[in-house]
Amino acid sequence: MTQSMEETSVYGEAAEADAERYYAALDSFNVEPLWRNTNPRLLPGEPKSRAVPYVWRYDDIRAQLMTAGRLISAEDAERRVLMLINPGLAPEVETANNLYAGIQLVLPGEIAPMHKHAAAAFRFIIEGSGAYTAVDGERAHMNPGDIVLTPSWAWHDHGNYSDEPMIWMDGLDLPLINKLEANFFVDGPENVQDELRPADSTERLYAASRLNPAWQAWDKPYSPIINYPWSVTEQVLKSALDEWSGSPTDGVIFEFTNPRSGGSIMPTMGAYIQALPARMHTEAHQHTSSAIYHVVRGRGRTIVDGQVLDWSQGDTFAVPGWSVHEHINTENEPAVLFSHTDIPVLKALGFYQERSCPRQA
Amino acid sequence: MTQSMEETSVYGEAAEADAERYYAALDSFNVEPLWRNTNPRLLPGEPKSRAVPYVWRYDDIRAQLMTAGRLISAEDAERRVLMLINPGLAPEVETANNLYAGIQLVLPGEIAPMHKHAAAAFRFIIEGSGAYTAVDGERAHMNPGDIVLTPSWAWHDHGNYSDEPMIWMDGLDLPLINKLEANFFVDGPENVQDELRPADSTERLYAASRLNPAWQAWDKPYSPIINYPWSVTEQVLKSALDEWSGSPTDGVIFEFTNPRSGGSIMPTMGAYIQALPARMHTEAHQHTSSAIYHVVRGRGRTIVDGQVLDWSQGDTFAVPGWSVHEHINTENEPAVLFSHTDIPVLKALGFYQERSCPRQA
Amino acid sequence: MTQSMEETSVYGEAAEADAERYYAALDSFNVEPLWRNTNPRLLPGEPKSRAVPYVWRYDDIRAQLMTAGRLISAEDAERRVLMLINPGLAPEVETANNLYAGIQLVLPGEIAPMHKHAAAAFRFIIEGSGAYTAVDGERAHMNPGDIVLTPSWAWHDHGNYSDEPMIWMDGLDLPLINKLEANFFVDGPENVQDELRPADSTERLYAASRLNPAWQAWDKPYSPIINYPWSVTEQVLKSALDEWSGSPTDGVIFEFTNPRSGGSIMPTMGAYIQALPARMHTEAHQHTSSAIYHVVRGRGRTIVDGQVLDWSQGDTFAVPGWSVHEHINTENEPAVLFSHTDIPVLKALGFYQERSCPRQA
Amino acid sequence: MTQSMEETSVYGEAAEADAERYYAALDSFNVEPLWRNTNPRLLPGEPKSRAVPYVWRYDDIRAQLMTAGRLISAEDAERRVLMLINPGLAPEVETANNLYAGIQLVLPGEIAPMHKHAAAAFRFIIEGSGAYTAVDGERAHMNPGDIVLTPSWAWHDHGNYSDEPMIWMDGLDLPLINKLEANFFVDGPENVQDELRPADSTERLYAASRLNPAWQAWDKPYSPIINYPWSVTEQVLKSALDEWSGSPTDGVIFEFTNPRSGGSIMPTMGAYIQALPARMHTEAHQHTSSAIYHVVRGRGRTIVDGQVLDWSQGDTFAVPGWSVHEHINTENEPAVLFSHTDIPVLKALGFYQERSCPRQA
């Protein structure tokens, strides 16, 4: 409420017709009266994401991808990706707020030519072994469960020299960088980059990243590790499940980190692996960050703002920012979820908020 | 281009009709084929902002505001703001990419009740003296040229106890925080907050911010200074103009800083004051950050992607991200521009790029 | 106390003579048995500085300096410094732990030739006007109460072109850098460096360091400000005394800061100015940092570990680390103390501790 | 050289006797004339450490330790340490500048009671298996080649429940913290702390420290890892030797890091493991940091300021700061050196310098 001294306002004397003429004229000056704003999104009491909770079933996606494998031309194979479009955000190419995921099929013998972009990306491998991603002169071989980074401005190309199809999830900060209108894309001078180091040498170099190679300087804002292999991840999860209960809202959850900073793998995306012990029903909470989950093992459900998302291995699901959510592992084996989030973005800008909530079930 | 082994693709055998049926079906799965994407904004070669270069003339805005002063009810006075809508971004409430500016009129005797929000804001005072902004228990009095901060989550209220109208420009990170869906808004328990300290005491405390009060801890991510008064700013500019030529692209340009960090006043916005010496025609450059300029003194033009923006005192103009731009002071006196930008956001996320360009005139 | 299984120790069977022979032999291997260590400084329960509380009277020092002005040869004039030697630390050249202060006299017409060193230094001006310190191409003119920086590795030279003697206090981190054995010293190619900018231009440039010159990059770990002039310092103190009570242990105390970082002026020394209101008797505390105080105005006493240090204008006194201390202004006017400390060192290494204590008087 | 106007100096008129009387009197004021300083260490052209290059032979130290095992009383067993005293620094307890190493023998059945101190420490295990170090509620079992941290202010106790003697090297920042007079020591309330977690659980938790446990907050300035086991270190070295040549001055060298920061294990000490390939003769360099090396495997020599230090497994040697040094592996197998340094200290204070030098052999 605003208090105004009587004599400065003549509201009431002005005919309504005058007002309408006034408002109509404002348009031509490219201004809008704040006092007539009716958009609840301009100054909301608290965030209400336009994104909706949603599960993309792996059975469906995989079937459609396989059809695409027959349908699309060889030239387009590098783009044989089904982009997961959040129903609340369409037609924007956005899976959860600020985050993108797509499922890609690379058939035997195919390559994706070298390029680089300001957008940051990673791959989470779902099926297939033996394909590689080459980054800045080194090929990383990919196996299911691996997470492979192609950070901002790093040259990269992919190739499948195995005799089986490769399916992976691409995770990118595309929606964010496109909102910020800061993306660049450059094609490489060659299709396939030269190998400057033996394959997978960075993986071996940082096998125990508690030990950093002191003869290598590193001044990039992202992790020097190209591949975080599943073989290591799985071992860490197994061991931790034996002796830690982890977080009440997330179970035994690890962040993939940049060994040179101890922080997130990239400035714009955080990546996590978590194991929900058998039959765990987590506490509920909400946070301003959003997340895309990919189910690595097991079966369960996540309740998001009262809506039940049932999931099982291979599924991908979106949890919008500030939604109240809790996870339930419905089985007697641990469930394993990979996720990526925009936590580093919200924290860097001072916008990260988190709150405990009563459970919804 | 992607190379594919012949036997894995049967493209060509598939009837076009089949393909169309396939694509139609994909919709129901909430996926989109990347290989059919025709949106040039998804992976652009370089940024092309949807925002356009534009000048809001102060004469026009002021006249419309004065009419609003007669038209709108006392209860709405706190929202007597004409929001500057970038024609390229409408209907979004966005003045330049990630940035908002609105011009507000506060008549004598009016107050704006206490509230706080996650969005960060500042005021640049255009006309009038004697009104105040109260922030976290302290009233800062406002005079033309002052920049007054109401940072993220800080309680604030305004009041005009003078006998003349106050006009100021509101600068906010609203478009950014709303894209990130992280905004919160809370009304205060009272309309007018209690005064915990003498008016303007922080301004005096940080009069020379090379001297920080050591008895006060400060752990906020923004500046503790509430008012950066014009009296100081003007003196600094005058003195610098006498002996420095400044930057080839921006003349003598200073950043308002957080004396506790040496960095930008807030994590999401940078604020600058710059003086273009008489007749200066700057070099041209482009950067991924965008800017809203407000003309404090003088007259000139800015060429933005080939388009000429003529400006004079009181005008506000938008320079989109990655646009090629150069400034020209057409007069024999220094011109002074205040601006706010999203540079801290782009730098924090690793997205800031800058490039010199040939002059356009 | 250590518990040992009986059979592993044969102590008691060994003749004392054998033991003595054993200990004598150890010397030749350059080892020492920890179990025979009797040095209480090796693993103290809490710090007990070897430094002692001490006041150097300005009347005494000034008189001796003036004699030196007659005694020493022209060639040595640049070293006409009386180094303040803490009685507890002699013969080390150390005034308080890690910190050095010396009082220097520069007579009219004298210069100190250009040099640089890894040790960081500043001058606090006690008497005289019109001399300059040139740093990296700029001359800063010095007046009483100014603090002038000559940071690590910055070229500097001094000259007194006035017709009166200049007396200042040199503050350096010499004891620290010498303990770390990391000092370097280089004579300049000329006696007097070229002037690259107008005199005092940095002072004007950072007159309001809340405004940083955006056209200048700065990547040094120390402040770009050469001179923090007394005219500004005095004004800030006066204004603050009118409305703030400051810290219970230190009154109204400001830190001189690096406007590019918001932190201390140099990585190895912090500098402070504080005003104790009339008749203030502060609370007592102790901290691992030590300090050298110089009395700028007024008269009072500081109680340090029970010992009373009486001081008045011009005096310099040392407060050892971890000593319990409190200040008393015995007069009806504010007393003003300048101090420098090793706080940044102790904080950087994780060794800073602070504790409130009961007052001693 | 200083130029002085003739009339201000009366040097030459003063009788020498007067001067001597003057200098004698200065003492009573606790000042020293800088112009009479003859200590070359006060302002050296470049650092010349008082520490000397030196090798402590393991055969000697071990024999003396074993004698001590018979000599000293049970109560003193926790201090059965031979402190390595640098001949150039005696009688200070200092092995290389700022760094301490001692060799400790813990016999079967012995414990060292719980305590904590501000000084930071680690153990490098030389002989024996089965003893533990308990840190903040967790026991870490120690095997040869492990490095076990007991950081600043962490409660710790040791025990040897095996049936063989344990020998380890203690590494501490004692000389540094004692120079800074900031050490504290507190005995624990019990001799043996309660076990709050299963033994070695932190080691398992950070088995791949590229994965940080997200459910655990960590705000300490040191590594959360208690034990960096040799089994991992050895594997990393082997793998790296197969494909990297490493640094020309240090071969394949890794830094043990804090997985929460990517930096050194502690703010005051860095720890490294390096493998010199067969017959490697490194380039020479010098740096302001000093180092204590412990030979883990192999045999070779290090030339330090022209002095040859021959070393083989178990030996410990000191390389003073700013000494020119190069390593030579004289054998056909890789040599492995563990080292700890004060690099983090020098870098934090801006005192780190490094320079390439011609080889000395």
mmCIF file of N, CA, C and O in Angstrom, chain C residues 244-280:
data_model
loop_
_atom_site.group_PDB
_atom_site.id
_atom_site.type_symbol
_atom_site.label_atom_id
_atom_site.label_comp_id
_atom_site.label_asym_id
_atom_site.label_seq_id
_atom_site.Cartn_x
_atom_site.Cartn_y
_atom_site.Cartn_z
ATOM 1 N N TRP C 244 29.924 6.180 15.355
ATOM 2 C CA TRP C 244 30.160 4.770 15.607
ATOM 3 C C TRP C 244 30.988 4.604 16.877
ATOM 4 O O TRP C 244 31.885 5.392 17.144
ATOM 5 N N SER C 245 30.705 3.559 17.623
ATOM 6 C CA SER C 245 31.553 3.300 18.786
ATOM 7 C C SER C 245 32.671 2.325 18.420
ATOM 8 O O SER C 245 33.645 2.195 19.130
ATOM 9 N N GLY C 246 32.511 1.633 17.305
ATOM 10 C CA GLY C 246 33.584 0.758 16.831
ATOM 11 C C GLY C 246 33.694 -0.523 17.624
ATOM 12 O O GLY C 246 32.697 -1.036 18.160
ATOM 13 N N SER C 247 34.890 -1.042 17.721
ATOM 14 C CA SER C 247 35.135 -2.331 18.366
ATOM 15 C C SER C 247 35.403 -2.128 19.849
ATOM 16 O O SER C 247 36.079 -1.176 20.231
ATOM 17 N N PRO C 248 34.890 -3.017 20.704
ATOM 18 C CA PRO C 248 35.152 -2.890 22.137
ATOM 19 C C PRO C 248 36.638 -2.996 22.474
ATOM 20 O O PRO C 248 37.077 -2.467 23.491
ATOM 21 N N THR C 249 37.418 -3.673 21.641
ATOM 22 C CA THR C 249 38.838 -3.821 21.952
ATOM 23 C C THR C 249 39.706 -2.787 21.248
ATOM 24 O O THR C 249 40.869 -2.615 21.604
ATOM 25 N N ASP C 250 39.158 -2.107 20.245
ATOM 26 C CA ASP C 250 40.021 -1.218 19.457
ATOM 27 C C ASP C 250 39.399 0.111 19.074
ATOM 28 O O ASP C 250 40.000 0.877 18.327
ATOM 29 N N GLY C 251 38.212 0.393 19.552
ATOM 30 C CA GLY C 251 37.592 1.654 19.180
ATOM 31 C C GLY C 251 37.258 1.694 17.703
ATOM 32 O O GLY C 251 37.018 0.662 17.070
ATOM 33 N N VAL C 252 37.271 2.872 17.161
ATOM 34 C CA VAL C 252 36.939 3.063 15.747
ATOM 35 C C VAL C 252 38.186 2.761 14.926
ATOM 36 O O VAL C 252 39.119 3.557 14.873
ATOM 37 N N ILE C 253 38.213 1.572 14.324
ATOM 38 C CA ILE C 253 39.437 1.109 13.661
ATOM 39 C C ILE C 253 39.168 0.754 12.205
ATOM 40 O O ILE C 253 38.223 0.022 11.898
ATOM 41 N N PHE C 254 39.978 1.314 11.319
ATOM 42 C CA PHE C 254 39.849 1.054 9.883
ATOM 43 C C PHE C 254 41.089 0.340 9.378
ATOM 44 O O PHE C 254 42.202 0.636 9.821
ATOM 45 N N GLU C 255 40.880 -0.534 8.411
ATOM 46 C CA GLU C 255 42.027 -1.137 7.746
ATOM 47 C C GLU C 255 42.265 -0.440 6.412
ATOM 48 O O GLU C 255 41.323 -0.230 5.642
ATOM 49 N N PHE C 256 43.496 -0.078 6.148
ATOM 50 C CA PHE C 256 43.870 0.372 4.809
ATOM 51 C C PHE C 256 43.798 -0.852 3.893
ATOM 52 O O PHE C 256 44.363 -1.894 4.227
ATOM 53 N N THR C 257 43.078 -0.729 2.771
ATOM 54 C CA THR C 257 42.872 -1.930 1.966
ATOM 55 C C THR C 257 43.341 -1.753 0.534
ATOM 56 O O THR C 257 43.541 -0.647 0.047
ATOM 57 N N ASN C 258 43.494 -2.893 -0.095
ATOM 58 C CA ASN C 258 43.766 -2.973 -1.521
ATOM 59 C C ASN C 258 42.422 -2.883 -2.248
ATOM 60 O O ASN C 258 41.601 -3.797 -2.143
ATOM 61 N N PRO C 259 42.163 -1.803 -2.993
ATOM 62 C CA PRO C 259 40.841 -1.639 -3.604
ATOM 63 C C PRO C 259 40.546 -2.665 -4.700
ATOM 64 O O PRO C 259 39.416 -2.766 -5.158
ATOM 65 N N ARG C 260 41.561 -3.407 -5.100
ATOM 66 C CA ARG C 260 41.342 -4.437 -6.117
ATOM 67 C C ARG C 260 40.956 -5.778 -5.508
ATOM 68 O O ARG C 260 40.541 -6.685 -6.215
ATOM 69 N N SER C 261 41.157 -5.931 -4.214
ATOM 70 C CA SER C 261 40.834 -7.215 -3.578
ATOM 71 C C SER C 261 39.957 -7.053 -2.357
ATOM 72 O O SER C 261 39.387 -8.026 -1.865
ATOM 73 N N GLY C 262 39.873 -5.843 -1.820
ATOM 74 C CA GLY C 262 39.152 -5.662 -0.576
ATOM 75 C C GLY C 262 39.932 -6.152 0.637
ATOM 76 O O GLY C 262 39.437 -6.052 1.760
ATOM 77 N N GLY C 263 41.128 -6.700 0.423
ATOM 78 C CA GLY C 263 41.911 -7.249 1.529
ATOM 79 C C GLY C 263 43.046 -6.324 1.945
ATOM 80 O O GLY C 263 43.039 -5.122 1.649
ATOM 81 N N SER C 264 44.031 -6.890 2.614
ATOM 82 C CA SER C 264 45.113 -6.095 3.179
ATOM 83 C C SER C 264 45.954 -5.458 2.070
ATOM 84 O O SER C 264 45.962 -5.921 0.937
ATOM 85 N N ILE C 265 46.677 -4.388 2.411
ATOM 86 C CA ILE C 265 47.446 -3.658 1.402
ATOM 87 C C ILE C 265 48.510 -4.518 0.750
ATOM 88 O O ILE C 265 48.880 -4.309 -0.395
ATOM 89 N N MET C 266 49.006 -5.507 1.491
ATOM 90 C CA MET C 266 50.069 -6.392 1.013
ATOM 91 C C MET C 266 49.819 -7.773 1.590
ATOM 92 O O MET C 266 49.157 -7.888 2.619
ATOM 93 N N PRO C 267 50.348 -8.827 0.954
ATOM 94 C CA PRO C 267 50.097 -10.178 1.482
ATOM 95 C C PRO C 267 50.736 -10.419 2.844
ATOM 96 O O PRO C 267 50.340 -11.340 3.551
ATOM 97 N N THR C 268 51.720 -9.617 3.214
ATOM 98 C CA THR C 268 52.470 -9.920 4.432
ATOM 99 C C THR C 268 52.245 -8.925 5.577
ATOM 100 O O THR C 268 52.696 -9.176 6.693
ATOM 101 N N MET C 269 51.596 -7.807 5.287
ATOM 102 C CA MET C 269 51.363 -6.834 6.359
ATOM 103 C C MET C 269 49.991 -6.206 6.204
ATOM 104 O O MET C 269 49.560 -5.888 5.103
ATOM 105 N N GLY C 270 49.327 -6.026 7.341
ATOM 106 C CA GLY C 270 48.099 -5.246 7.375
ATOM 107 C C GLY C 270 48.397 -3.913 8.039
ATOM 108 O O GLY C 270 49.248 -3.839 8.922
ATOM 109 N N ALA C 271 47.693 -2.857 7.603
ATOM 110 C CA ALA C 271 47.907 -1.535 8.205
ATOM 111 C C ALA C 271 46.563 -0.982 8.657
ATOM 112 O O ALA C 271 45.559 -1.117 7.937
ATOM 113 N N TYR C 272 46.545 -0.375 9.834
ATOM 114 C CA TYR C 272 45.308 0.080 10.458
ATOM 115 C C TYR C 272 45.464 1.485 11.007
ATOM 116 O O TYR C 272 46.553 1.874 11.437
ATOM 117 N N ILE C 273 44.357 2.206 11.042
ATOM 118 C CA ILE C 273 44.321 3.467 11.767
ATOM 119 C C ILE C 273 43.154 3.367 12.735
ATOM 120 O O ILE C 273 42.087 2.853 12.374
ATOM 121 N N GLN C 274 43.353 3.784 13.982
ATOM 122 C CA GLN C 274 42.260 3.666 14.929
ATOM 123 C C GLN C 274 42.195 4.898 15.810
ATOM 124 O O GLN C 274 43.218 5.505 16.125
ATOM 125 N N ALA C 275 40.969 5.250 16.164
ATOM 126 C CA ALA C 275 40.766 6.357 17.085
ATOM 127 C C ALA C 275 40.107 5.809 18.342
ATOM 128 O O ALA C 275 39.065 5.142 18.277
ATOM 129 N N LEU C 276 40.749 6.076 19.462
ATOM 130 C CA LEU C 276 40.152 5.724 20.754
ATOM 131 C C LEU C 276 39.434 6.974 21.265
ATOM 132 O O LEU C 276 40.088 7.996 21.493
ATOM 133 N N PRO C 277 38.113 6.927 21.423
ATOM 134 C CA PRO C 277 37.395 8.102 21.913
ATOM 135 C C PRO C 277 37.952 8.563 23.268
ATOM 136 O O PRO C 277 38.616 7.795 23.970
ATOM 137 N N ALA C 278 37.663 9.791 23.568
ATOM 138 C CA ALA C 278 38.138 10.372 24.824
ATOM 139 C C ALA C 278 37.871 9.427 25.996
ATOM 140 O O ALA C 278 36.770 8.897 26.156
ATOM 141 N N ARG C 279 38.914 9.185 26.795
ATOM 142 C CA ARG C 279 38.815 8.406 28.043
ATOM 143 C C ARG C 279 38.420 6.943 27.831
ATOM 144 O O ARG C 279 38.098 6.247 28.795
ATOM 145 N N MET C 280 38.474 6.452 26.600
ATOM 146 C CA MET C 280 38.091 5.050 26.390
ATOM 147 C C MET C 280 39.092 4.103 27.066
ATOM 148 O O MET C 280 40.312 4.272 26.972
#
